[in-house]
Amino acid sequence: MFIRPKKSLGQNFLIDRNVLELIADTVDIANKEVLEIGPGSGNLTSFLLKKNPSKVYVIEKDDELALLLQDKFSDEIKIINDDVLKISEDKISNEKLTVFGNLPYNISTEILSKWITNLNIKIWFESLVLMFQKEVAERIIAESNTSKYGRLSILSNWKLNIKKIIDIKPQSFSPRPKVDSTLLLFTPRNNIFELKDAKNLEMITRVFFSQRRKMLKKPFNQVFTNAKEVADKFNIDLNLRPQNLEPEIYFKLVKEYENLRR
């Protein structure tokens, strides 16, 4: 059964056996429950099953591919034929899941942001092994004082430890994307900076980085009525730029904003 990849769903099937093996080996999944996002034609799924997980769930939005996966794997996997953005992942299993995903480029940051902002008391995953467009991955792992550092770096570092595994060339996929990809490994942080609402972090970083070349004075005045007082409290030079502040400083600023709005 031949399935033509759908551009509208950002489908680029991974076909390089060496890369598939490397991804499956990134973390030990023996006797663990696994969730794969967008398995496509099941190439990675086959490699994951060889590692003896206790259970494999897959989320596949494409109806045709869901049928193909059913034919190919039968009762070896549990297929969830739905949109990953509409699913409550913490309801899939009572066990902590190890998640694999060659994420569709057009919604990869949306998926990651959803998982981070919804990550509350119950942490539903043990680790995330996710592939992104290389440029997006660089923004996720970027450190302060670099040009790629911004909202995505800060949000990702709020609740997750991040490690780069490997860059992957276009020829490893069919059809070939026009850009390189990067595999990242995420694990939950032990100590998460507690904020009331993730939307406040998204709002404040949006205000600050919408004019990333401007000095901090302007966004500070937009967010805080007592801007100088807040800046002095955290020893922040308002002549610096948004990219000069560490993630921890942004978390403290959000906390201050929340406290002032009580």
PDB file of C-alpha atoms in Angstrom:
ATOM      1  CA  MET A   1       0.000   0.000   0.000  1.00  0.00           C
ATOM      2  CA  PHE A   2       1.729   3.202  -1.208  1.00  0.00           C
ATOM      3  CA  ILE A   3       0.923   6.434   0.600  1.00  0.00           C
ATOM      4  CA  ARG A   4       1.924   9.718  -0.973  1.00  0.00           C
ATOM      5  CA  PRO A   5       3.221  12.112   1.720  1.00  0.00           C
ATOM      6  CA  LYS A   6       0.887  15.064   2.289  1.00  0.00           C
ATOM      7  CA  LYS A   7       2.536  18.471   2.178  1.00  0.00           C
ATOM      8  CA  SER A   8      -0.358  19.993   4.148  1.00  0.00           C
ATOM      9  CA  LEU A   9       0.526  17.749   7.118  1.00  0.00           C
ATOM     10  CA  GLY A  10       4.252  18.432   6.842  1.00  0.00           C
ATOM     11  CA  GLN A  11       4.991  14.765   6.093  1.00  0.00           C
ATOM     12  CA  ASN A  12       8.638  13.862   5.425  1.00  0.00           C
ATOM     13  CA  PHE A  13       9.196  10.174   6.131  1.00  0.00           C
ATOM     14  CA  LEU A  14      12.520   9.186   7.704  1.00  0.00           C
ATOM     15  CA  ILE A  15      14.074   6.378   5.648  1.00  0.00           C
ATOM     16  CA  ASP A  16      17.764   6.286   6.707  1.00  0.00           C
ATOM     17  CA  ARG A  17      18.227   3.042   8.674  1.00  0.00           C
ATOM     18  CA  ASN A  18      21.324   4.302  10.498  1.00  0.00           C
ATOM     19  CA  VAL A  19      19.482   7.398  11.712  1.00  0.00           C
ATOM     20  CA  LEU A  20      16.412   5.357  12.662  1.00  0.00           C
ATOM     21  CA  GLU A  21      18.634   3.019  14.714  1.00  0.00           C
ATOM     22  CA  LEU A  22      20.364   5.970  16.384  1.00  0.00           C
ATOM     23  CA  ILE A  23      17.024   7.564  17.356  1.00  0.00           C
ATOM     24  CA  ALA A  24      15.698   4.295  18.790  1.00  0.00           C
ATOM     25  CA  ASP A  25      18.929   3.972  20.819  1.00  0.00           C
ATOM     26  CA  THR A  26      18.835   7.516  22.238  1.00  0.00           C
ATOM     27  CA  VAL A  27      17.237   6.329  25.488  1.00  0.00           C
ATOM     28  CA  ASP A  28      16.607   2.880  26.939  1.00  0.00           C
ATOM     29  CA  ILE A  29      12.957   1.913  26.400  1.00  0.00           C
ATOM     30  CA  ALA A  30      13.057  -1.772  27.386  1.00  0.00           C
ATOM     31  CA  ASN A  31       9.933  -2.575  29.436  1.00  0.00           C
ATOM     32  CA  LYS A  32       8.781   1.046  29.211  1.00  0.00           C
ATOM     33  CA  GLU A  33       5.722   2.597  27.604  1.00  0.00           C
ATOM     34  CA  VAL A  34       6.428   4.589  24.448  1.00  0.00           C
ATOM     35  CA  LEU A  35       4.483   7.256  22.599  1.00  0.00           C
ATOM     36  CA  GLU A  36       5.375   8.097  18.999  1.00  0.00           C
ATOM     37  CA  ILE A  37       4.056  11.282  17.402  1.00  0.00           C
ATOM     38  CA  GLY A  38       3.420  11.205  13.651  1.00  0.00           C
ATOM     39  CA  PRO A  39       4.771   7.706  12.908  1.00  0.00           C
ATOM     40  CA  GLY A  40       3.972   8.082   9.195  1.00  0.00           C
ATOM     41  CA  SER A  41       4.577   4.760   7.465  1.00  0.00           C
ATOM     42  CA  GLY A  42       5.982   3.190  10.643  1.00  0.00           C
ATOM     43  CA  ASN A  43       9.715   3.176   9.833  1.00  0.00           C
ATOM     44  CA  LEU A  44      10.788   4.345  13.293  1.00  0.00           C
ATOM     45  CA  THR A  45       7.982   2.334  14.923  1.00  0.00           C
ATOM     46  CA  SER A  46       9.607  -0.886  13.661  1.00  0.00           C
ATOM     47  CA  PHE A  47      12.931   0.041  15.264  1.00  0.00           C
ATOM     48  CA  LEU A  48      11.258   1.029  18.536  1.00  0.00           C
ATOM     49  CA  LEU A  49       9.450  -2.327  18.742  1.00  0.00           C
ATOM     50  CA  LYS A  50      12.807  -4.136  18.464  1.00  0.00           C
ATOM     51  CA  LYS A  51      13.862  -2.455  21.737  1.00  0.00           C
ATOM     52  CA  ASN A  52      11.201  -4.392  23.688  1.00  0.00           C
ATOM     53  CA  PRO A  53       9.040  -1.604  25.101  1.00  0.00           C
ATOM     54  CA  SER A  54       6.114  -2.767  27.267  1.00  0.00           C
ATOM     55  CA  LYS A  55       3.629  -0.830  25.114  1.00  0.00           C
ATOM     56  CA  VAL A  56       3.724   1.490  22.086  1.00  0.00           C
ATOM     57  CA  TYR A  57       1.123   4.175  21.462  1.00  0.00           C
ATOM     58  CA  VAL A  58       1.195   6.200  18.241  1.00  0.00           C
ATOM     59  CA  ILE A  59      -0.669   9.401  17.411  1.00  0.00           C
ATOM     60  CA  GLU A  60      -1.373   9.666  13.672  1.00  0.00           C
ATOM     61  CA  LYS A  61      -3.714  12.323  12.303  1.00  0.00           C
ATOM     62  CA  ASP A  62      -3.741  10.996   8.732  1.00  0.00           C
ATOM     63  CA  ASP A  63      -6.593   8.458   8.286  1.00  0.00           C
ATOM     64  CA  GLU A  64      -4.857   6.585   5.446  1.00  0.00           C
ATOM     65  CA  LEU A  65      -1.644   6.224   7.429  1.00  0.00           C
ATOM     66  CA  ALA A  66      -3.568   5.080  10.516  1.00  0.00           C
ATOM     67  CA  LEU A  67      -5.046   2.244   8.407  1.00  0.00           C
ATOM     68  CA  LEU A  68      -1.617   1.382   6.982  1.00  0.00           C
ATOM     69  CA  LEU A  69      -0.159   1.219  10.504  1.00  0.00           C
ATOM     70  CA  GLN A  70      -3.030  -1.025  11.610  1.00  0.00           C
ATOM     71  CA  ASP A  71      -2.309  -3.417   8.714  1.00  0.00           C
ATOM     72  CA  LYS A  72       1.440  -3.330   9.316  1.00  0.00           C
ATOM     73  CA  PHE A  73       1.559  -3.739  13.102  1.00  0.00           C
ATOM     74  CA  SER A  74      -1.864  -5.105  14.083  1.00  0.00           C
ATOM     75  CA  ASP A  75      -2.071  -5.393  17.885  1.00  0.00           C
ATOM     76  CA  GLU A  76       1.652  -4.594  18.427  1.00  0.00           C
ATOM     77  CA  ILE A  77       0.765  -0.905  18.798  1.00  0.00           C
ATOM     78  CA  LYS A  78      -2.169   1.173  20.007  1.00  0.00           C
ATOM     79  CA  ILE A  79      -3.144   3.731  17.335  1.00  0.00           C
ATOM     80  CA  ILE A  80      -4.678   7.065  18.302  1.00  0.00           C
ATOM     81  CA  ASN A  81      -6.083   8.495  15.060  1.00  0.00           C
ATOM     82  CA  ASP A  82      -6.305  12.145  16.104  1.00  0.00           C
ATOM     83  CA  ASP A  83      -4.609  15.552  16.096  1.00  0.00           C
ATOM     84  CA  VAL A  84      -1.760  15.749  18.636  1.00  0.00           C
ATOM     85  CA  LEU A  85      -2.691  19.360  19.429  1.00  0.00           C
ATOM     86  CA  LYS A  86      -6.153  18.264  20.602  1.00  0.00           C
ATOM     87  CA  ILE A  87      -5.099  15.368  22.838  1.00  0.00           C
ATOM     88  CA  SER A  88      -4.543  15.363  26.602  1.00  0.00           C
ATOM     89  CA  GLU A  89      -1.301  13.403  26.698  1.00  0.00           C
ATOM     90  CA  ASP A  90      -1.499  12.820  30.442  1.00  0.00           C
ATOM     91  CA  LYS A  91      -4.674  10.785  29.853  1.00  0.00           C
ATOM     92  CA  ILE A  92      -3.015   8.280  27.477  1.00  0.00           C
ATOM     93  CA  SER A  93      -1.454   6.153  30.203  1.00  0.00           C
ATOM     94  CA  ASN A  94      -0.950   5.984  33.951  1.00  0.00           C
ATOM     95  CA  GLU A  95       2.737   5.277  33.291  1.00  0.00           C
ATOM     96  CA  LYS A  96       5.303   7.911  32.401  1.00  0.00           C
ATOM     97  CA  LEU A  97       5.856   7.775  28.644  1.00  0.00           C
ATOM     98  CA  THR A  98       9.017   8.007  26.587  1.00  0.00           C
ATOM     99  CA  VAL A  99       8.078  10.140  23.593  1.00  0.00           C
ATOM    100  CA  PHE A 100       9.552   9.998  20.088  1.00  0.00           C
ATOM    101  CA  GLY A 101       8.569  12.319  17.276  1.00  0.00           C
ATOM    102  CA  ASN A 102       9.664  13.472  13.852  1.00  0.00           C
ATOM    103  CA  LEU A 103       7.454  16.518  14.350  1.00  0.00           C
ATOM    104  CA  PRO A 104       5.757  18.217  11.388  1.00  0.00           C
ATOM    105  CA  TYR A 105       7.822  21.381  10.849  1.00  0.00           C
ATOM    106  CA  ASN A 106       4.741  23.579  10.497  1.00  0.00           C
ATOM    107  CA  ILE A 107       3.476  22.828  14.033  1.00  0.00           C
ATOM    108  CA  SER A 108       6.600  21.636  15.899  1.00  0.00           C
ATOM    109  CA  THR A 109       6.963  24.725  18.110  1.00  0.00           C
ATOM    110  CA  GLU A 110       3.213  24.704  18.804  1.00  0.00           C
ATOM    111  CA  ILE A 111       3.402  21.084  19.999  1.00  0.00           C
ATOM    112  CA  LEU A 112       6.421  21.747  22.226  1.00  0.00           C
ATOM    113  CA  SER A 113       4.889  24.934  23.671  1.00  0.00           C
ATOM    114  CA  LYS A 114       1.653  23.075  24.431  1.00  0.00           C
ATOM    115  CA  TRP A 115       3.496  20.322  26.294  1.00  0.00           C
ATOM    116  CA  ILE A 116       5.571  22.775  28.325  1.00  0.00           C
ATOM    117  CA  THR A 117       2.704  25.063  29.305  1.00  0.00           C
ATOM    118  CA  ASN A 118       0.482  22.090  30.245  1.00  0.00           C
ATOM    119  CA  LEU A 119       3.205  20.425  32.297  1.00  0.00           C
ATOM    120  CA  ASN A 120       1.804  20.835  35.784  1.00  0.00           C
ATOM    121  CA  ILE A 121       1.982  18.681  38.906  1.00  0.00           C
ATOM    122  CA  LYS A 122       1.708  15.371  37.022  1.00  0.00           C
ATOM    123  CA  ILE A 123       4.677  15.046  34.683  1.00  0.00           C
ATOM    124  CA  TRP A 124       3.437  12.569  32.087  1.00  0.00           C
ATOM    125  CA  PHE A 125       6.699  11.811  30.295  1.00  0.00           C
ATOM    126  CA  GLU A 126      10.124  10.502  31.244  1.00  0.00           C
ATOM    127  CA  SER A 127      11.866  11.972  28.205  1.00  0.00           C
ATOM    128  CA  LEU A 128      11.136  13.485  24.794  1.00  0.00           C
ATOM    129  CA  VAL A 129      13.234  12.505  21.758  1.00  0.00           C
ATOM    130  CA  LEU A 130      12.112  15.011  19.156  1.00  0.00           C
ATOM    131  CA  MET A 131      13.221  16.121  15.717  1.00  0.00           C
ATOM    132  CA  PHE A 132      12.936  19.733  14.578  1.00  0.00           C
ATOM    133  CA  GLN A 133      13.984  21.837  11.657  1.00  0.00           C
ATOM    134  CA  LYS A 134      17.619  22.708  12.480  1.00  0.00           C
ATOM    135  CA  GLU A 135      16.915  26.429  12.673  1.00  0.00           C
ATOM    136  CA  VAL A 136      14.124  25.834  15.230  1.00  0.00           C
ATOM    137  CA  ALA A 137      16.353  23.500  17.272  1.00  0.00           C
ATOM    138  CA  GLU A 138      19.032  26.208  17.370  1.00  0.00           C
ATOM    139  CA  ARG A 139      16.471  28.622  18.826  1.00  0.00           C
ATOM    140  CA  ILE A 140      15.415  26.052  21.432  1.00  0.00           C
ATOM    141  CA  ILE A 141      18.964  25.414  22.696  1.00  0.00           C
ATOM    142  CA  ALA A 142      20.269  28.977  22.259  1.00  0.00           C
ATOM    143  CA  GLU A 143      21.900  30.602  25.281  1.00  0.00           C
ATOM    144  CA  SER A 144      21.596  34.226  26.369  1.00  0.00           C
ATOM    145  CA  ASN A 145      23.847  36.786  24.637  1.00  0.00           C
ATOM    146  CA  THR A 146      23.461  34.996  21.282  1.00  0.00           C
ATOM    147  CA  SER A 147      21.413  36.051  18.250  1.00  0.00           C
ATOM    148  CA  LYS A 148      19.210  32.898  18.254  1.00  0.00           C
ATOM    149  CA  TYR A 149      18.225  33.317  21.931  1.00  0.00           C
ATOM    150  CA  GLY A 150      14.627  34.341  22.475  1.00  0.00           C
ATOM    151  CA  ARG A 151      11.141  33.335  23.573  1.00  0.00           C
ATOM    152  CA  LEU A 152      11.462  29.678  22.564  1.00  0.00           C
ATOM    153  CA  SER A 153      14.794  29.267  24.408  1.00  0.00           C
ATOM    154  CA  ILE A 154      13.334  30.748  27.596  1.00  0.00           C
ATOM    155  CA  LEU A 155      10.094  28.742  27.465  1.00  0.00           C
ATOM    156  CA  SER A 156      11.960  25.476  26.768  1.00  0.00           C
ATOM    157  CA  ASN A 157      14.453  26.049  29.589  1.00  0.00           C
ATOM    158  CA  TRP A 158      11.682  26.778  32.072  1.00  0.00           C
ATOM    159  CA  LYS A 159      10.719  23.147  32.686  1.00  0.00           C
ATOM    160  CA  LEU A 160      13.123  21.051  30.612  1.00  0.00           C
ATOM    161  CA  ASN A 161      16.763  20.022  30.386  1.00  0.00           C
ATOM    162  CA  ILE A 162      17.766  19.924  26.721  1.00  0.00           C
ATOM    163  CA  LYS A 163      20.547  18.044  24.952  1.00  0.00           C
ATOM    164  CA  LYS A 164      21.400  18.073  21.264  1.00  0.00           C
ATOM    165  CA  ILE A 165      21.877  14.554  19.848  1.00  0.00           C
ATOM    166  CA  ILE A 166      22.632  14.937  16.119  1.00  0.00           C
ATOM    167  CA  ASP A 167      22.006  16.955  12.959  1.00  0.00           C
ATOM    168  CA  ILE A 168      20.280  15.038  10.157  1.00  0.00           C
ATOM    169  CA  LYS A 169      20.657  15.761   6.433  1.00  0.00           C
ATOM    170  CA  PRO A 170      17.717  16.059   3.973  1.00  0.00           C
ATOM    171  CA  GLN A 171      18.712  12.856   2.131  1.00  0.00           C
ATOM    172  CA  SER A 172      17.660  10.836   5.195  1.00  0.00           C
ATOM    173  CA  PHE A 173      14.021  11.648   4.364  1.00  0.00           C
ATOM    174  CA  SER A 174      11.489  11.017   1.621  1.00  0.00           C
ATOM    175  CA  PRO A 175      10.489  13.433   0.241  1.00  0.00           C
ATOM    176  CA  ARG A 176      13.635  15.404   1.014  1.00  0.00           C
ATOM    177  CA  PRO A 177      13.011  18.586   2.990  1.00  0.00           C
ATOM    178  CA  LYS A 178      14.890  21.698   1.886  1.00  0.00           C
ATOM    179  CA  VAL A 179      16.570  22.112   5.278  1.00  0.00           C
ATOM    180  CA  ASP A 180      18.629  20.117   7.778  1.00  0.00           C
ATOM    181  CA  SER A 181      16.975  18.650  10.871  1.00  0.00           C
ATOM    182  CA  THR A 182      18.194  18.249  14.455  1.00  0.00           C
ATOM    183  CA  LEU A 183      17.354  15.626  17.060  1.00  0.00           C
ATOM    184  CA  LEU A 184      16.982  16.905  20.634  1.00  0.00           C
ATOM    185  CA  LEU A 185      16.525  15.064  23.933  1.00  0.00           C
ATOM    186  CA  PHE A 186      14.384  16.703  26.642  1.00  0.00           C
ATOM    187  CA  THR A 187      14.003  15.602  30.257  1.00  0.00           C
ATOM    188  CA  PRO A 188      11.945  17.310  32.985  1.00  0.00           C
ATOM    189  CA  ARG A 189      13.831  19.589  35.373  1.00  0.00           C
ATOM    190  CA  ASN A 190      13.836  18.569  39.035  1.00  0.00           C
ATOM    191  CA  ASN A 191      13.305  22.117  40.269  1.00  0.00           C
ATOM    192  CA  ILE A 192      10.861  24.114  38.153  1.00  0.00           C
ATOM    193  CA  PHE A 193      10.487  27.840  38.826  1.00  0.00           C
ATOM    194  CA  GLU A 194       6.891  28.137  39.959  1.00  0.00           C
ATOM    195  CA  LEU A 195       4.674  30.568  38.059  1.00  0.00           C
ATOM    196  CA  LYS A 196       0.907  30.997  38.338  1.00  0.00           C
ATOM    197  CA  ASP A 197       0.228  31.030  34.614  1.00  0.00           C
ATOM    198  CA  ALA A 198       2.422  30.101  31.653  1.00  0.00           C
ATOM    199  CA  LYS A 199       0.550  32.712  29.594  1.00  0.00           C
ATOM    200  CA  ASN A 200       2.299  35.406  31.634  1.00  0.00           C
ATOM    201  CA  LEU A 201       5.705  34.042  30.610  1.00  0.00           C
ATOM    202  CA  GLU A 202       4.594  33.955  26.975  1.00  0.00           C
ATOM    203  CA  MET A 203       3.231  37.507  27.209  1.00  0.00           C
ATOM    204  CA  ILE A 204       6.298  39.037  28.863  1.00  0.00           C
ATOM    205  CA  THR A 205       8.782  37.345  26.539  1.00  0.00           C
ATOM    206  CA  ARG A 206       6.657  38.425  23.564  1.00  0.00           C
ATOM    207  CA  VAL A 207       6.739  42.064  24.724  1.00  0.00           C
ATOM    208  CA  PHE A 208      10.494  41.952  25.348  1.00  0.00           C
ATOM    209  CA  PHE A 209      11.526  40.141  22.159  1.00  0.00           C
ATOM    210  CA  SER A 210       9.144  41.885  19.755  1.00  0.00           C
ATOM    211  CA  GLN A 211      11.778  44.649  19.740  1.00  0.00           C
ATOM    212  CA  ARG A 212      14.865  42.646  20.545  1.00  0.00           C
ATOM    213  CA  ARG A 213      17.274  45.320  19.287  1.00  0.00           C
ATOM    214  CA  LYS A 214      15.810  47.975  21.597  1.00  0.00           C
ATOM    215  CA  MET A 215      17.093  48.585  25.113  1.00  0.00           C
ATOM    216  CA  LEU A 216      15.226  47.005  28.041  1.00  0.00           C
ATOM    217  CA  LYS A 217      13.845  50.336  29.196  1.00  0.00           C
ATOM    218  CA  LYS A 218      10.984  50.284  26.682  1.00  0.00           C
ATOM    219  CA  PRO A 219       9.564  46.779  27.393  1.00  0.00           C
ATOM    220  CA  PHE A 220      10.049  47.318  31.143  1.00  0.00           C
ATOM    221  CA  ASN A 221       7.854  50.413  30.968  1.00  0.00           C
ATOM    222  CA  GLN A 222       5.258  48.486  28.946  1.00  0.00           C
ATOM    223  CA  VAL A 223       5.018  45.682  31.518  1.00  0.00           C
ATOM    224  CA  PHE A 224       5.634  47.445  34.834  1.00  0.00           C
ATOM    225  CA  THR A 225       4.242  50.751  36.128  1.00  0.00           C
ATOM    226  CA  ASN A 226       7.166  50.755  38.599  1.00  0.00           C
ATOM    227  CA  ALA A 227       9.789  49.760  36.004  1.00  0.00           C
ATOM    228  CA  LYS A 228      12.863  51.307  37.677  1.00  0.00           C
ATOM    229  CA  GLU A 229      11.969  49.812  41.055  1.00  0.00           C
ATOM    230  CA  VAL A 230      11.651  46.308  39.545  1.00  0.00           C
ATOM    231  CA  ALA A 231      14.887  46.703  37.572  1.00  0.00           C
ATOM    232  CA  ASP A 232      16.744  47.805  40.724  1.00  0.00           C
ATOM    233  CA  LYS A 233      15.297  44.890  42.714  1.00  0.00           C
ATOM    234  CA  PHE A 234      16.855  42.387  40.292  1.00  0.00           C
ATOM    235  CA  ASN A 235      19.934  44.506  39.564  1.00  0.00           C
ATOM    236  CA  ILE A 236      19.074  44.836  35.856  1.00  0.00           C
ATOM    237  CA  ASP A 237      20.726  47.477  33.673  1.00  0.00           C
ATOM    238  CA  LEU A 238      17.930  48.938  31.513  1.00  0.00           C
ATOM    239  CA  ASN A 239      20.474  49.848  28.832  1.00  0.00           C
ATOM    240  CA  LEU A 240      20.948  46.140  28.068  1.00  0.00           C
ATOM    241  CA  ARG A 241      18.908  44.311  25.417  1.00  0.00           C
ATOM    242  CA  PRO A 242      16.419  41.417  25.832  1.00  0.00           C
ATOM    243  CA  GLN A 243      18.940  38.792  24.699  1.00  0.00           C
ATOM    244  CA  ASN A 244      21.323  39.779  27.541  1.00  0.00           C
ATOM    245  CA  LEU A 245      19.050  38.448  30.313  1.00  0.00           C
ATOM    246  CA  GLU A 246      19.315  34.815  31.463  1.00  0.00           C
ATOM    247  CA  PRO A 247      16.118  32.687  31.469  1.00  0.00           C
ATOM    248  CA  GLU A 248      16.095  32.755  35.292  1.00  0.00           C
ATOM    249  CA  ILE A 249      15.766  36.558  35.230  1.00  0.00           C
ATOM    250  CA  TYR A 250      12.710  36.305  32.970  1.00  0.00           C
ATOM    251  CA  PHE A 251      11.116  33.800  35.354  1.00  0.00           C
ATOM    252  CA  LYS A 252      11.708  36.209  38.259  1.00  0.00           C
ATOM    253  CA  LEU A 253      10.223  39.088  36.275  1.00  0.00           C
ATOM    254  CA  VAL A 254       7.088  37.035  35.513  1.00  0.00           C
ATOM    255  CA  LYS A 255       6.780  36.137  39.204  1.00  0.00           C
ATOM    256  CA  GLU A 256       7.099  39.816  40.115  1.00  0.00           C
ATOM    257  CA  TYR A 257       4.459  40.724  37.536  1.00  0.00           C
ATOM    258  CA  GLU A 258       2.102  38.086  38.989  1.00  0.00           C
ATOM    259  CA  ASN A 259       2.705  39.279  42.554  1.00  0.00           C
ATOM    260  CA  LEU A 260       2.003  42.901  41.613  1.00  0.00           C
ATOM    261  CA  ARG A 261      -1.304  41.926  40.031  1.00  0.00           C
ATOM    262  CA  ARG A 262      -2.729  40.165  43.118  1.00  0.00           C
TER     263      ARG A 262
END
